[in-house]
Coordinates of C-alpha atoms in Angstrom, one line a residue:
X8 CA 34.5 3.6 -59.6
X9 CA 32.4 3.8 -62.8
X10 CA 32.7 0.8 -65.2
X11 CA 32.7 2.0 -68.8
X12 CA 31.5 -0.4 -71.4
X13 CA 32.7 0.5 -74.9
X14 CA 32.4 -1.5 -78.1
X15 CA 34.6 -0.4 -81.0
X16 CA 34.2 -1.9 -84.5
X17 CA 36.4 -1.3 -87.5
X18 CA 37.8 -3.1 -90.5
X19 CA 41.5 -3.9 -90.8
X20 CA 43.1 -4.2 -94.3
X21 CA 44.6 -7.6 -95.1
X22 CA 46.1 -8.7 -98.5
X23 CA 43.3 -11.3 -98.8
X24 CA 39.8 -11.3 -100.2
X25 CA 37.1 -9.8 -97.9
X26 CA 35.1 -13.0 -97.8
X27 CA 38.0 -14.7 -96.1
X28 CA 37.9 -12.3 -93.1
X29 CA 35.9 -13.1 -90.0
X30 CA 34.9 -11.0 -87.0
X31 CA 37.3 -11.2 -84.0
X32 CA 36.5 -9.6 -80.7
X33 CA 39.0 -8.9 -77.9
X34 CA 37.6 -8.2 -74.4
X35 CA 39.5 -6.5 -71.6
X36 CA 38.7 -8.5 -68.4
X37 CA 41.7 -7.1 -66.4
X38 CA 40.2 -5.6 -63.3
X39 CA 41.0 -1.9 -62.9
X40 CA 43.6 -1.6 -65.7
X41 CA 43.3 -0.3 -69.3
X42 CA 44.9 -2.2 -72.2
X43 CA 47.1 0.3 -74.0
X44 CA 48.2 -1.9 -77.0
X45 CA 47.1 -5.1 -78.7
X46 CA 49.1 -7.0 -81.3
X47 CA 48.0 -10.0 -83.4
X48 CA 50.3 -11.6 -85.9
X49 CA 50.7 -14.9 -87.8
X50 CA 52.3 -17.7 -85.8
X51 CA 56.0 -18.3 -86.8
X52 CA 56.6 -14.6 -87.6
X53 CA 58.9 -12.6 -85.4
X54 CA 57.4 -9.3 -86.5
X55 CA 54.4 -8.4 -84.4
X56 CA 53.2 -5.7 -86.7
X57 CA 51.4 -2.6 -85.5
X58 CA 49.1 -1.9 -82.5
X59 CA 45.6 -3.0 -83.4
X60 CA 43.6 -0.6 -81.1
X61 CA 43.3 3.1 -81.9
X62 CA 42.9 4.1 -78.2
X63 CA 43.2 2.5 -74.8
X64 CA 40.7 -0.3 -74.0
X65 CA 39.2 0.2 -70.5
X66 CA 38.1 -2.8 -68.3
X67 CA 35.0 -4.6 -69.5
X68 CA 35.2 -3.0 -72.9
X69 CA 35.8 -4.8 -76.2
X70 CA 37.0 -4.2 -79.7
X71 CA 36.0 -6.1 -82.8
X72 CA 37.8 -6.2 -86.2
X73 CA 38.3 -8.7 -89.0
X74 CA 40.9 -11.4 -89.3
X75 CA 41.6 -14.3 -91.6
X76 CA 41.3 -17.8 -90.1
X77 CA 44.4 -19.7 -88.9
X78 CA 47.0 -19.7 -86.1
X79 CA 48.1 -16.4 -84.7
X80 CA 49.9 -15.0 -81.7
X81 CA 48.2 -12.4 -79.4
X82 CA 50.1 -10.0 -77.2
X83 CA 48.6 -7.2 -75.0
X84 CA 50.1 -4.6 -72.7
X85 CA 48.3 -2.9 -69.8
X86 CA 48.9 0.6 -68.5
X87 CA 51.4 -0.7 -65.9
X88 CA 53.5 -2.5 -68.5
X89 CA 52.3 -6.0 -67.7
X90 CA 52.1 -8.2 -70.8
X91 CA 49.5 -10.9 -71.6
X92 CA 50.3 -13.4 -74.3
X93 CA 48.6 -16.2 -76.2
X94 CA 50.8 -18.2 -78.5
X95 CA 49.2 -20.3 -81.3
X96 CA 45.6 -19.2 -80.9
X97 CA 43.5 -20.7 -83.6
X98 CA 41.2 -18.2 -85.3
X99 CA 38.2 -20.1 -86.6
X100 CA 36.4 -19.4 -89.9
X101 CA 33.6 -17.7 -87.9
X102 CA 33.1 -14.9 -85.4
X103 CA 35.5 -15.5 -82.6
X104 CA 36.3 -14.0 -79.2
X105 CA 39.3 -13.8 -76.8
X106 CA 39.1 -12.6 -73.2
X107 CA 42.3 -11.0 -72.0
X108 CA 42.6 -11.6 -68.2
X109 CA 45.2 -12.6 -65.6
X110 CA 45.2 -16.1 -67.0
X111 CA 47.4 -14.9 -69.8
X112 CA 49.8 -12.6 -67.9
X113 CA 53.4 -13.5 -68.7
X114 CA 55.1 -13.7 -65.3
X115 CA 57.9 -16.0 -66.3
X116 CA 58.6 -14.4 -69.7
X117 CA 57.7 -10.7 -69.5
X118 CA 57.5 -8.7 -72.7
X119 CA 58.7 -5.1 -73.2
X120 CA 57.6 -3.1 -76.2
X121 CA 60.1 -0.9 -78.0
X122 CA 59.5 -2.0 -81.6
X123 CA 58.2 -4.7 -84.0
X124 CA 60.9 -7.4 -83.9
X125 CA 61.6 -10.0 -81.1
X126 CA 64.8 -10.4 -79.1
X127 CA 64.5 -13.2 -76.6
X128 CA 67.1 -12.7 -73.8
X129 CA 67.4 -15.9 -71.8
X130 CA 68.9 -16.2 -68.4
X131 CA 71.2 -19.3 -68.6
X132 CA 73.1 -18.6 -65.4
X133 CA 73.3 -21.0 -62.4
X134 CA 71.4 -19.7 -59.4
X135 CA 71.4 -15.9 -60.1
X136 CA 68.5 -13.8 -61.4
X137 CA 69.0 -10.9 -63.8
X138 CA 67.6 -7.6 -62.6
X139 CA 68.7 -4.9 -65.2
X140 CA 69.1 -4.9 -69.0
X141 CA 70.7 -2.0 -70.8
X142 CA 70.4 -1.9 -74.6
X143 CA 72.4 0.5 -76.8
X144 CA 72.4 1.1 -80.6
X145 CA 73.4 3.9 -82.9
X146 CA 69.8 4.0 -83.9
X147 CA 68.7 5.0 -80.4
X148 CA 68.7 8.6 -79.1
X149 CA 69.4 7.1 -75.6
X150 CA 69.9 3.7 -74.1
X151 CA 67.0 1.5 -73.3
X152 CA 67.1 0.6 -69.6
X153 CA 64.8 -2.2 -68.3
X154 CA 64.8 -2.7 -64.6
X155 CA 61.2 -3.5 -63.7
X156 CA 61.5 -7.3 -63.9
X157 CA 63.6 -10.0 -62.2
X158 CA 64.4 -12.8 -64.7
X159 CA 65.2 -16.0 -62.9
X160 CA 67.5 -18.8 -64.3
X161 CA 65.8 -20.7 -67.0
X162 CA 63.4 -17.8 -67.8
X163 CA 63.5 -15.2 -70.5
X164 CA 62.5 -11.6 -71.2
X165 CA 61.0 -10.8 -74.6
X166 CA 62.2 -7.4 -75.8
X167 CA 60.5 -6.0 -79.0
X168 CA 62.9 -3.7 -80.9
X169 CA 63.1 -1.9 -84.2
X170 CA 65.6 -3.1 -86.8
X171 CA 69.3 -2.5 -85.9
X172 CA 72.4 -3.7 -84.3
X173 CA 72.4 -3.7 -80.5
X174 CA 74.7 -4.3 -77.6
X175 CA 73.3 -5.6 -74.3
X176 CA 74.5 -5.2 -70.8
X177 CA 72.9 -7.3 -68.1
X178 CA 73.3 -7.0 -64.3
X179 CA 72.5 -9.9 -62.0
X180 CA 71.2 -9.8 -58.4
X181 CA 74.7 -9.6 -56.9
X182 CA 75.7 -6.7 -59.3
X183 CA 77.9 -8.6 -61.7
X184 CA 77.9 -7.2 -65.2
X185 CA 77.5 -9.3 -68.4
X186 CA 78.0 -7.9 -72.0
X187 CA 76.9 -9.1 -75.4
X188 CA 77.9 -7.1 -78.5
X189 CA 76.6 -6.9 -82.1
X190 CA 73.1 -8.5 -81.8
X191 CA 71.3 -8.2 -85.1
X192 CA 67.6 -7.5 -84.9
X193 CA 65.7 -9.2 -86.6
X194 CA 67.5 -12.5 -86.7
X195 CA 66.3 -16.0 -87.5
X196 CA 67.0 -17.4 -84.0
X197 CA 66.0 -14.1 -82.2
X198 CA 67.4 -15.7 -79.0
X199 CA 70.5 -14.7 -77.0
X200 CA 71.5 -16.5 -73.8
X201 CA 73.2 -14.8 -70.9
X202 CA 75.9 -17.1 -69.6
X203 CA 78.7 -16.9 -67.0
X204 CA 81.5 -16.5 -69.6
X205 CA 80.0 -13.1 -70.5
X206 CA 81.0 -11.6 -67.0
X207 CA 83.0 -8.5 -67.2
X208 CA 86.2 -8.6 -65.1
X209 CA 85.6 -12.0 -63.5
X210 CA 87.2 -12.4 -60.1
X211 CA 90.0 -15.0 -59.5
X212 CA 89.3 -18.0 -57.2
X213 CA 89.6 -17.3 -53.5
X214 CA 91.9 -20.3 -53.1
X215 CA 93.3 -23.5 -54.6
X216 CA 93.5 -26.8 -52.8
X217 CA 94.5 -30.4 -53.7
X218 CA 97.3 -31.7 -55.9
X219 CA 95.5 -33.9 -58.5
X220 CA 95.8 -33.7 -62.3
X221 CA 92.3 -32.2 -62.9
X222 CA 90.7 -29.0 -61.7
X223 CA 87.3 -28.7 -60.1
X224 CA 85.9 -25.1 -60.0
X225 CA 83.4 -25.0 -57.2
X226 CA 81.3 -21.8 -57.3
X227 CA 78.8 -20.6 -54.7
X228 CA 75.6 -20.0 -56.8
X229 CA 73.5 -19.4 -53.7
X230 CA 72.5 -15.7 -54.0
X231 CA 71.6 -15.3 -50.4
X232 CA 74.0 -17.7 -48.6
X233 CA 77.7 -17.9 -47.7
X234 CA 79.3 -21.3 -47.8
X235 CA 81.4 -21.8 -44.7
X236 CA 82.4 -25.5 -45.0
X237 CA 83.3 -27.7 -47.9
X238 CA 84.0 -31.4 -48.1
X239 CA 85.2 -33.3 -51.2
X240 CA 85.2 -37.0 -50.4
X241 CA 86.5 -39.6 -52.9
X242 CA 84.1 -42.5 -53.3
X243 CA 87.0 -45.0 -53.4
X244 CA 87.6 -44.5 -49.7
X245 CA 90.8 -42.5 -50.0
X246 CA 91.5 -39.3 -48.1
X247 CA 89.4 -36.3 -49.1
X248 CA 89.5 -32.6 -48.6
X249 CA 87.9 -30.7 -45.7
X250 CA 87.8 -26.9 -45.6
X251 CA 86.3 -25.0 -42.7
X252 CA 85.7 -21.3 -42.1
X253 CA 86.2 -20.5 -45.8
X254 CA 83.4 -17.8 -46.1
X255 CA 82.8 -18.5 -49.8
X256 CA 80.6 -15.5 -50.8
X257 CA 77.8 -15.7 -53.5
X258 CA 79.5 -15.6 -56.9
X259 CA 83.0 -16.6 -55.5
X260 CA 84.7 -19.9 -56.4
X261 CA 87.4 -22.1 -55.2
X262 CA 89.6 -24.6 -57.2
X263 CA 90.2 -28.1 -56.1
X264 CA 92.9 -30.1 -58.0
X265 CA 91.7 -33.7 -58.0
X266 CA 92.8 -37.0 -59.4
X267 CA 90.4 -38.8 -61.8
X268 CA 87.5 -40.6 -60.0
X269 CA 84.1 -40.2 -58.4
X270 CA 83.6 -37.7 -55.6
X271 CA 80.9 -36.6 -53.2
X272 CA 80.8 -32.9 -52.6
X273 CA 79.1 -31.5 -49.4
X274 CA 78.8 -27.8 -48.8
X275 CA 77.5 -26.2 -45.7
X276 CA 76.3 -22.6 -45.5
X277 CA 76.3 -20.1 -42.6
X278 CA 72.9 -21.3 -41.4
X279 CA 73.9 -24.9 -41.3
X280 CA 72.0 -26.0 -44.5
X281 CA 73.8 -28.7 -46.4
X282 CA 74.1 -29.1 -50.2
X283 CA 75.2 -32.4 -51.6
X284 CA 76.1 -33.6 -55.1
X285 CA 78.2 -36.4 -56.7
X286 CA 80.6 -35.7 -59.6
X287 CA 83.1 -37.5 -61.8
X288 CA 86.5 -35.9 -62.3
X289 CA 88.0 -36.7 -65.6
X290 CA 91.6 -37.6 -66.4
X291 CA 92.6 -34.0 -67.2
X292 CA 91.0 -30.7 -67.8
X293 CA 88.6 -28.7 -65.7
X294 CA 85.1 -29.2 -64.4
X295 CA 82.8 -26.5 -63.1
X296 CA 80.5 -27.3 -60.2
X297 CA 77.9 -24.7 -59.2
X298 CA 76.5 -25.1 -55.7
X299 CA 72.8 -24.3 -56.2
X300 CA 69.6 -24.6 -54.2
X301 CA 68.7 -27.8 -56.1
X302 CA 71.4 -29.6 -54.1
X303 CA 69.9 -28.7 -50.7
X304 CA 69.5 -31.6 -48.4
X305 CA 66.2 -31.3 -46.6
X306 CA 66.0 -32.4 -43.0
X307 CA 62.7 -34.2 -42.4
X308 CA 63.5 -35.2 -38.9
X309 CA 61.5 -33.9 -35.9
X310 CA 63.2 -32.1 -33.0
X311 CA 63.6 -34.1 -29.9
X312 CA 61.2 -32.6 -27.4
X313 CA 61.7 -35.2 -24.7
X314 CA 63.2 -34.1 -21.4
X315 CA 65.5 -36.1 -19.1
X316 CA 63.8 -37.0 -15.8

């Protein structure tokens, strides 16, 4: 493989005096991949402006142009669609350099480039990752389909779009569909959260148990595990609820009608792993309890290897 070293220099036009501009050099240090686009814009602005490089930037090559000093955001895309981001980079009043490498790859918050304006789609679900995003608009000749990334709960995907009104469909890892209509781009908040209430055609509970005044919705939010046993134990010592062989699939839920008070909930999956959480049931109304991996009870005991003589 021949390493090509290229240095490109040109002047960008800014609405400021020339003496306020200073050299800025970006170096591609990503092994084996070209940088195909590079954006630099003022911090706090949701418009990333235009691509700053006239052609692709091969590995070990650089590009130099002029920028005013101050805080800016930097976003680059390689030929495979990976994004590299630096937020709040401070451009000094002197020649400055940034090296784009794997340190800045945006694994948790990937970027996808379809325009100038930011739409931050956040996964606010319990337990389930989002695998596919479908965006439609009257401004588009065809829908935008993004299925190259898995966005886990608590993470986001940054989609850069042209101005318009969009609707979004998202599909999670167990193929449930969520919809959001009439998203205006650009928008001051530029953030939309995908939540469970957006599910299209939610399924009813697999069963109802208990005879209390309040309802506890217990949902299996373990994407890869079936809950087979469920115990709901009142902390005041009264009789609780024990359900066995329930086969609560990922995404399914069960309703337990409980009287007010404090309860311990213990769920067991098909492999014998246990998930434990304490909750308070209020006087009336409903409470949603997602069973998630954070409730897993780790067994730190050692197996008994002794043998009877």
